[in-house]
Amino acid sequence: MRWSRALVLAVAIAGCGGGGGGGKPAGGTAPKASAAPLTLDQMVRGFPDETTIVASLDIARLKQAPAIQKLWSIVTGTPALYAAIGTQSCVGSFAGVALDADQVLIGGDLPANIFTWMRGAGRDEYEACRARPENKRLLLQTQTTEVFTGDFATVTQPDKINQYLWLERELLVGAMSRKTPVTEDDLRAVARRARTPGPTLANPALRDLYERVDRSAALWAVMESPRLGAGLHGVSISVAFGDAIVAKLRMLAQEPGRVPSLVARFQDLGNMGKLMGLVERVETRTEGLEVHATVTAGPAQLDQLVELARAQLAQFSGFAP
């Protein structure tokens, strides 16, 4: 169930940028002069030294994937739900920015020291969406307040604070889901670190995971932390979306005795996925303390996932698929 909900979220982020949340308008603020565009490695370098997790979502590529288009069709096929997702996401703080982005990169130390980079998330469409009367009402209902100081925005809700700094017209750096705010200088420091030569990540174990994960995939993540639990100290995942969905995992066990149990646990999860009709096949192999797993969902499984997602979406806000 968690996998299917995560995919529905990815579908919503990938699809809404061109629909319910409103497309990117022509005109608006003139682009600012800037240095050469930041590379992925540079943006990762901007994260704090204590970073334990990095995750990337290439929304522009994800929108073109047949698997995502198939899943997104269940939303576009329900006009009321399609419109509601666009409106709700527009006022959803972080999600309201991410929906119009082409690329989202997240990194930091969980749970409350997380930063983000977003390309294609323009301030013009962000403000235009939230200025609509119906969205203003929702902002009031969710007790959301926004304060702009130049290109620096602070979005406060009862349980969290999200802050963004537009470095260029459609490039921002932000601090996510915090209990206490950061300053504009804090976010500019992230941008300065990104352009300062040095290692991509301060944590050598996390850097190894980062260098070996498939960063050409539309969705990938790496994490190295004793808080992982389950006998793990590191994990990476990359997910490719085409006619099929292929997820590749690399799990680092804390000790040799944990390797067989990790393999068994993953095979059990794969078998459960097969029984539910969501997984076509699962392949595992080991290399010392490393456990590698590949999970594939083919066209038949995607059809089943569409039906499952359709049923889950029907539970929200009373919308029937």
Tab-separated table of C-alpha atoms in Angstrom:
chain	number	residue	atom	x	y	z
A	1	MET	CA	0.000	0.000	0.000
A	2	ARG	CA	2.804	2.420	0.826
A	3	TRP	CA	4.385	1.888	-2.606
A	4	SER	CA	1.116	2.616	-4.391
A	5	ARG	CA	0.511	5.783	-2.364
A	6	ALA	CA	4.032	6.974	-3.081
A	7	LEU	CA	3.440	6.421	-6.781
A	8	VAL	CA	0.151	8.311	-6.637
A	9	LEU	CA	2.012	11.241	-5.046
A	10	ALA	CA	4.684	11.095	-7.753
A	11	VAL	CA	1.939	11.021	-10.384
A	12	ALA	CA	0.241	14.043	-8.827
A	13	ILE	CA	3.484	16.029	-8.751
A	14	ALA	CA	4.363	15.008	-12.308
A	15	GLY	CA	0.921	15.652	-13.748
A	16	CYS	CA	-0.443	18.701	-11.972
A	17	GLY	CA	2.235	21.074	-13.182
A	18	GLY	CA	0.525	21.150	-16.539
A	19	GLY	CA	-3.093	20.979	-15.433
A	20	GLY	CA	-5.037	21.563	-12.225
A	21	GLY	CA	-2.393	23.796	-10.663
A	22	GLY	CA	-2.252	26.013	-13.717
A	23	GLY	CA	0.371	26.138	-16.439
A	24	LYS	CA	3.270	28.557	-16.392
A	25	PRO	CA	2.116	31.911	-17.750
A	26	ALA	CA	4.009	33.850	-20.362
A	27	GLY	CA	5.717	37.043	-19.326
A	28	GLY	CA	6.166	37.894	-15.645
A	29	THR	CA	9.308	38.981	-13.896
A	30	ALA	CA	12.352	39.253	-16.137
A	31	PRO	CA	15.008	36.580	-15.579
A	32	LYS	CA	17.904	37.655	-13.392
A	33	ALA	CA	21.463	37.583	-14.602
A	34	SER	CA	23.249	34.607	-13.071
A	35	ALA	CA	26.355	32.481	-13.227
A	36	ALA	CA	26.456	29.213	-15.156
A	37	PRO	CA	23.559	26.881	-14.279
A	38	LEU	CA	24.236	24.702	-11.253
A	39	THR	CA	24.901	21.027	-11.932
A	40	LEU	CA	23.338	18.253	-9.865
A	41	ASP	CA	26.649	17.626	-8.100
A	42	GLN	CA	26.907	21.306	-7.188
A	43	MET	CA	23.398	21.420	-5.758
A	44	VAL	CA	24.141	18.330	-3.664
A	45	ARG	CA	27.367	19.986	-2.472
A	46	GLY	CA	25.269	22.831	-1.111
A	47	PHE	CA	23.639	20.593	1.490
A	48	PRO	CA	24.995	20.681	5.087
A	49	ASP	CA	27.970	18.536	6.130
A	50	GLU	CA	25.698	16.473	8.399
A	51	THR	CA	23.496	15.414	5.464
A	52	THR	CA	22.281	11.810	5.752
A	53	ILE	CA	19.752	11.666	2.902
A	54	VAL	CA	19.579	12.925	-0.689
A	55	ALA	CA	16.629	12.330	-3.024
A	56	SER	CA	15.882	13.496	-6.558
A	57	LEU	CA	12.715	13.626	-8.647
A	58	ASP	CA	13.019	14.598	-12.324
A	59	ILE	CA	9.445	15.722	-12.901
A	60	ALA	CA	9.981	16.846	-16.503
A	61	ARG	CA	11.110	13.325	-17.487
A	62	LEU	CA	8.538	11.635	-15.300
A	63	LYS	CA	5.714	13.368	-17.164
A	64	GLN	CA	6.815	11.661	-20.373
A	65	ALA	CA	6.876	8.123	-18.938
A	66	PRO	CA	4.134	5.810	-20.276
A	67	ALA	CA	3.690	4.257	-16.809
A	68	ILE	CA	3.032	7.650	-15.219
A	69	GLN	CA	0.737	8.736	-18.047
A	70	LYS	CA	-1.316	5.588	-17.483
A	71	LEU	CA	-1.607	6.320	-13.763
A	72	TRP	CA	-2.324	10.002	-14.350
A	73	SER	CA	-5.214	9.107	-16.633
A	74	ILE	CA	-7.300	8.045	-13.624
A	75	VAL	CA	-7.059	11.599	-12.302
A	76	THR	CA	-7.725	13.407	-15.574
A	77	GLY	CA	-10.659	11.047	-16.102
A	78	THR	CA	-12.361	12.521	-13.014
A	79	PRO	CA	-12.695	16.282	-13.693
A	80	ALA	CA	-13.796	17.240	-10.175
A	81	LEU	CA	-10.898	15.371	-8.604
A	82	TYR	CA	-8.474	16.762	-11.172
A	83	ALA	CA	-9.512	20.326	-10.342
A	84	ALA	CA	-9.436	19.661	-6.605
A	85	ILE	CA	-5.898	18.270	-6.710
A	86	GLY	CA	-4.727	21.346	-8.569
A	87	THR	CA	-6.332	23.675	-6.032
A	88	GLN	CA	-5.288	21.766	-2.913
A	89	SER	CA	-1.713	21.347	-4.110
A	90	CYS	CA	-1.458	25.035	-4.984
A	91	VAL	CA	-1.945	25.985	-1.338
A	92	GLY	CA	-0.004	23.024	0.011
A	93	SER	CA	3.160	24.917	0.932
A	94	PHE	CA	6.099	22.812	-0.377
A	95	ALA	CA	3.886	20.855	-2.790
A	96	GLY	CA	2.481	24.092	-4.180
A	97	VAL	CA	5.946	25.029	-5.392
A	98	ALA	CA	7.012	21.539	-6.449
A	99	LEU	CA	4.017	21.031	-8.734
A	100	ASP	CA	5.344	23.606	-11.178
A	101	ALA	CA	8.963	22.455	-10.942
A	102	ASP	CA	10.878	20.458	-13.532
A	103	GLN	CA	13.312	19.002	-10.996
A	104	VAL	CA	13.226	18.645	-7.208
A	105	LEU	CA	16.293	17.738	-5.132
A	106	ILE	CA	16.047	17.191	-1.374
A	107	GLY	CA	18.869	16.707	1.126
A	108	GLY	CA	19.790	17.110	4.771
A	109	ASP	CA	19.471	15.331	8.076
A	110	LEU	CA	16.065	13.960	9.056
A	111	PRO	CA	13.667	14.821	10.498
A	112	ALA	CA	13.859	18.631	10.655
A	113	ASN	CA	17.016	19.806	8.903
A	114	ILE	CA	16.008	19.286	5.278
A	115	PHE	CA	16.764	21.600	2.358
A	116	THR	CA	15.563	21.540	-1.228
A	117	TRP	CA	16.504	22.795	-4.676
A	118	MET	CA	13.869	23.269	-7.372
A	119	ARG	CA	14.279	24.135	-11.038
A	120	GLY	CA	11.316	25.457	-12.999
A	121	ALA	CA	9.388	26.530	-9.881
A	122	GLY	CA	8.627	30.113	-10.865
A	123	ARG	CA	7.570	32.699	-8.318
A	124	ASP	CA	5.127	34.294	-10.771
A	125	GLU	CA	2.891	31.230	-11.062
A	126	TYR	CA	3.307	30.514	-7.353
A	127	GLU	CA	1.877	33.910	-6.427
A	128	ALA	CA	-0.780	33.872	-9.162
A	129	CYS	CA	-2.143	30.519	-8.013
A	130	ARG	CA	-2.331	31.526	-4.369
A	131	ALA	CA	-3.979	34.859	-5.227
A	132	ARG	CA	-7.109	33.174	-6.592
A	133	PRO	CA	-10.110	33.771	-4.285
A	134	GLU	CA	-10.833	30.071	-3.746
A	135	ASN	CA	-7.221	29.418	-2.845
A	136	LYS	CA	-7.090	32.381	-0.479
A	137	ARG	CA	-9.993	30.789	1.388
A	138	LEU	CA	-8.120	27.508	1.657
A	139	LEU	CA	-5.040	29.284	2.966
A	140	LEU	CA	-7.174	30.800	5.710
A	141	GLN	CA	-8.777	27.446	6.512
A	142	THR	CA	-5.379	25.778	6.881
A	143	GLN	CA	-4.076	28.697	8.990
A	144	THR	CA	-1.310	29.340	6.451
A	145	THR	CA	0.459	32.690	6.511
A	146	GLU	CA	2.993	33.921	3.952
A	147	VAL	CA	5.527	36.687	4.328
A	148	PHE	CA	7.679	37.868	1.396
A	149	THR	CA	10.850	39.894	1.864
A	150	GLY	CA	12.112	40.469	-1.638
A	151	ASP	CA	12.733	36.998	-3.076
A	152	PHE	CA	12.613	35.321	0.356
A	153	ALA	CA	9.329	33.681	1.386
A	154	THR	CA	8.320	32.269	4.772
A	155	VAL	CA	5.242	30.010	4.732
A	156	THR	CA	4.000	29.182	8.239
A	157	GLN	CA	1.429	26.556	9.199
A	158	PRO	CA	0.492	25.344	12.694
A	159	ASP	CA	2.915	22.412	12.615
A	160	LYS	CA	5.715	23.498	10.267
A	161	ILE	CA	7.548	26.296	8.507
A	162	ASN	CA	8.666	26.136	4.871
A	163	GLN	CA	10.924	28.845	3.450
A	164	TYR	CA	12.065	29.587	-0.096
A	165	LEU	CA	14.597	31.876	-1.709
A	166	TRP	CA	14.312	32.474	-5.453
A	167	LEU	CA	17.899	32.759	-6.686
A	168	GLU	CA	16.661	33.160	-10.256
A	169	ARG	CA	13.254	33.404	-11.884
A	170	GLU	CA	12.779	29.616	-11.855
A	171	LEU	CA	15.463	28.355	-9.471
A	172	LEU	CA	14.974	28.322	-5.743
A	173	VAL	CA	16.566	26.888	-2.637
A	174	GLY	CA	14.399	26.172	0.394
A	175	ALA	CA	14.188	24.830	3.941
A	176	MET	CA	11.412	22.290	4.494
A	177	SER	CA	9.080	21.249	7.318
A	178	ARG	CA	10.954	22.945	10.135
A	179	LYS	CA	9.812	23.814	13.628
A	180	THR	CA	12.001	26.926	13.689
A	181	PRO	CA	12.707	29.265	10.755
A	182	VAL	CA	15.983	29.814	8.927
A	183	THR	CA	17.224	33.164	7.680
A	184	GLU	CA	17.725	34.369	4.128
A	185	ASP	CA	21.469	34.276	4.834
A	186	ASP	CA	21.155	30.560	5.738
A	187	LEU	CA	19.699	29.798	2.314
A	188	ARG	CA	22.218	31.976	0.529
A	189	ALA	CA	24.916	29.993	2.350
A	190	VAL	CA	23.538	26.814	0.744
A	191	ALA	CA	23.902	28.480	-2.664
A	192	ARG	CA	27.456	29.624	-1.852
A	193	ARG	CA	28.490	26.111	-0.787
A	194	ALA	CA	27.107	24.791	-4.061
A	195	ARG	CA	29.593	26.939	-5.992
A	196	THR	CA	32.545	26.287	-3.673
A	197	PRO	CA	34.903	23.514	-4.904
A	198	GLY	CA	35.104	20.458	-2.686
A	199	PRO	CA	33.718	16.949	-2.200
A	200	THR	CA	30.124	16.418	-3.264
A	201	LEU	CA	29.153	15.123	0.197
A	202	ALA	CA	31.067	15.334	3.492
A	203	ASN	CA	29.898	11.884	4.644
A	204	PRO	CA	32.130	9.326	2.803
A	205	ALA	CA	29.630	6.471	3.182
A	206	LEU	CA	26.780	8.597	1.813
A	207	ARG	CA	29.050	9.844	-0.985
A	208	ASP	CA	29.758	6.229	-1.993
A	209	LEU	CA	26.018	5.505	-2.145
A	210	TYR	CA	25.498	8.681	-4.179
A	211	GLU	CA	28.259	7.907	-6.664
A	212	ARG	CA	26.961	4.386	-7.286
A	213	VAL	CA	23.212	5.008	-7.472
A	214	ASP	CA	21.697	5.354	-10.958
A	215	ARG	CA	21.270	9.131	-11.115
A	216	SER	CA	19.950	8.885	-14.673
A	217	ALA	CA	16.703	7.459	-13.217
A	218	ALA	CA	13.711	9.784	-12.904
A	219	LEU	CA	13.521	9.007	-9.172
A	220	TRP	CA	16.420	8.082	-6.900
A	221	ALA	CA	17.431	8.413	-3.257
A	222	VAL	CA	20.351	7.556	-0.970
A	223	MET	CA	20.451	7.434	2.836
A	224	GLU	CA	23.187	6.572	5.343
A	225	SER	CA	22.187	6.727	8.990
A	226	PRO	CA	22.106	4.530	12.110
A	227	ARG	CA	18.430	5.514	12.376
A	228	LEU	CA	17.614	3.324	9.380
A	229	GLY	CA	17.098	0.294	11.620
A	230	ALA	CA	16.457	-3.276	10.408
A	231	GLY	CA	20.186	-4.008	10.593
A	232	LEU	CA	20.972	-1.405	7.901
A	233	HIS	CA	23.294	1.575	7.890
A	234	GLY	CA	22.841	2.592	4.259
A	235	VAL	CA	20.431	2.182	1.350
A	236	SER	CA	20.012	3.514	-2.180
A	237	ILE	CA	17.116	3.203	-4.604
A	238	SER	CA	16.590	4.234	-8.205
A	239	VAL	CA	13.308	3.880	-10.075
A	240	ALA	CA	13.034	3.932	-13.860
A	241	PHE	CA	9.621	4.609	-15.421
A	242	GLY	CA	8.986	3.389	-18.955
A	243	ASP	CA	6.445	0.863	-20.202
A	244	ALA	CA	7.415	-0.898	-16.963
A	245	ILE	CA	8.551	0.374	-13.558
A	246	VAL	CA	11.922	-0.986	-12.447
A	247	ALA	CA	13.214	-0.266	-8.935
A	248	LYS	CA	16.817	-1.102	-8.006
A	249	LEU	CA	17.934	-1.167	-4.373
A	250	ARG	CA	21.322	-1.460	-2.733
A	251	MET	CA	21.199	-2.154	1.003
A	252	LEU	CA	24.231	-2.093	3.309
A	253	ALA	CA	24.001	-4.453	6.290
A	254	GLN	CA	25.620	-3.563	9.607
A	255	GLU	CA	27.038	-7.079	10.079
A	256	PRO	CA	27.274	-10.352	8.101
A	257	GLY	CA	24.567	-12.029	10.153
A	258	ARG	CA	21.986	-9.527	8.896
A	259	VAL	CA	22.474	-10.303	5.195
A	260	PRO	CA	20.362	-13.515	5.000
A	261	SER	CA	17.494	-11.944	6.946
A	262	LEU	CA	17.520	-8.868	4.696
A	263	VAL	CA	17.352	-11.079	1.606
A	264	ALA	CA	14.530	-13.134	3.126
A	265	ARG	CA	12.589	-10.064	4.179
A	266	PHE	CA	12.845	-8.513	0.742
A	267	GLN	CA	11.846	-11.722	-0.990
A	268	ASP	CA	8.819	-11.939	1.315
A	269	LEU	CA	7.819	-8.405	0.355
A	270	GLY	CA	8.289	-9.269	-3.304
A	271	ASN	CA	6.138	-12.371	-2.970
A	272	MET	CA	3.444	-10.307	-1.282
A	273	GLY	CA	3.611	-7.865	-4.176
A	274	LYS	CA	3.215	-10.752	-6.619
A	275	LEU	CA	0.153	-12.011	-4.759
A	276	MET	CA	-1.380	-8.540	-4.951
A	277	GLY	CA	-0.640	-8.437	-8.684
A	278	LEU	CA	1.660	-5.413	-8.326
A	279	VAL	CA	5.039	-7.086	-8.919
A	280	GLU	CA	6.115	-9.132	-11.937
A	281	ARG	CA	9.424	-10.389	-10.575
A	282	VAL	CA	12.015	-9.832	-7.844
A	283	GLU	CA	15.720	-10.578	-8.213
A	284	THR	CA	18.237	-10.485	-5.340
A	285	ARG	CA	21.977	-11.002	-5.007
A	286	THR	CA	24.592	-10.349	-2.329
A	287	GLU	CA	28.145	-9.001	-2.295
A	288	GLY	CA	29.683	-9.190	1.171
A	289	LEU	CA	27.591	-6.885	3.358
A	290	GLU	CA	25.642	-5.590	0.365
A	291	VAL	CA	22.197	-6.818	-0.643
A	292	HIS	CA	21.054	-5.897	-4.161
A	293	ALA	CA	17.433	-6.219	-5.250
A	294	THR	CA	15.581	-5.418	-8.465
A	295	VAL	CA	11.780	-5.183	-8.510
A	296	THR	CA	9.902	-5.021	-11.800
A	297	ALA	CA	6.277	-4.114	-12.426
A	298	GLY	CA	5.315	-4.830	-16.058
A	299	PRO	CA	2.291	-3.671	-18.072
A	300	ALA	CA	-0.081	-6.164	-16.414
A	301	GLN	CA	1.022	-5.042	-12.960
A	302	LEU	CA	0.637	-1.384	-13.964
A	303	ASP	CA	-2.971	-2.081	-14.948
A	304	GLN	CA	-3.524	-3.549	-11.495
A	305	LEU	CA	-1.800	-0.572	-9.896
A	306	VAL	CA	-4.102	1.773	-11.814
A	307	GLU	CA	-7.122	-0.023	-10.364
A	308	LEU	CA	-5.657	0.087	-6.859
A	309	ALA	CA	-4.847	3.781	-7.195
A	310	ARG	CA	-8.359	4.390	-8.529
A	311	ALA	CA	-9.852	2.728	-5.445
A	312	GLN	CA	-7.592	4.672	-3.075
A	313	LEU	CA	-8.332	8.015	-4.718
A	314	ALA	CA	-12.045	7.317	-4.329
A	315	GLN	CA	-11.550	7.468	-0.540
A	316	PHE	CA	-10.417	11.113	-0.623
A	317	SER	CA	-12.867	13.997	-0.455
A	318	GLY	CA	-15.727	11.775	-1.529
A	319	PHE	CA	-14.720	11.685	-5.187
A	320	ALA	CA	-15.740	8.561	-7.074
A	321	PRO	CA	-13.416	7.416	-9.896
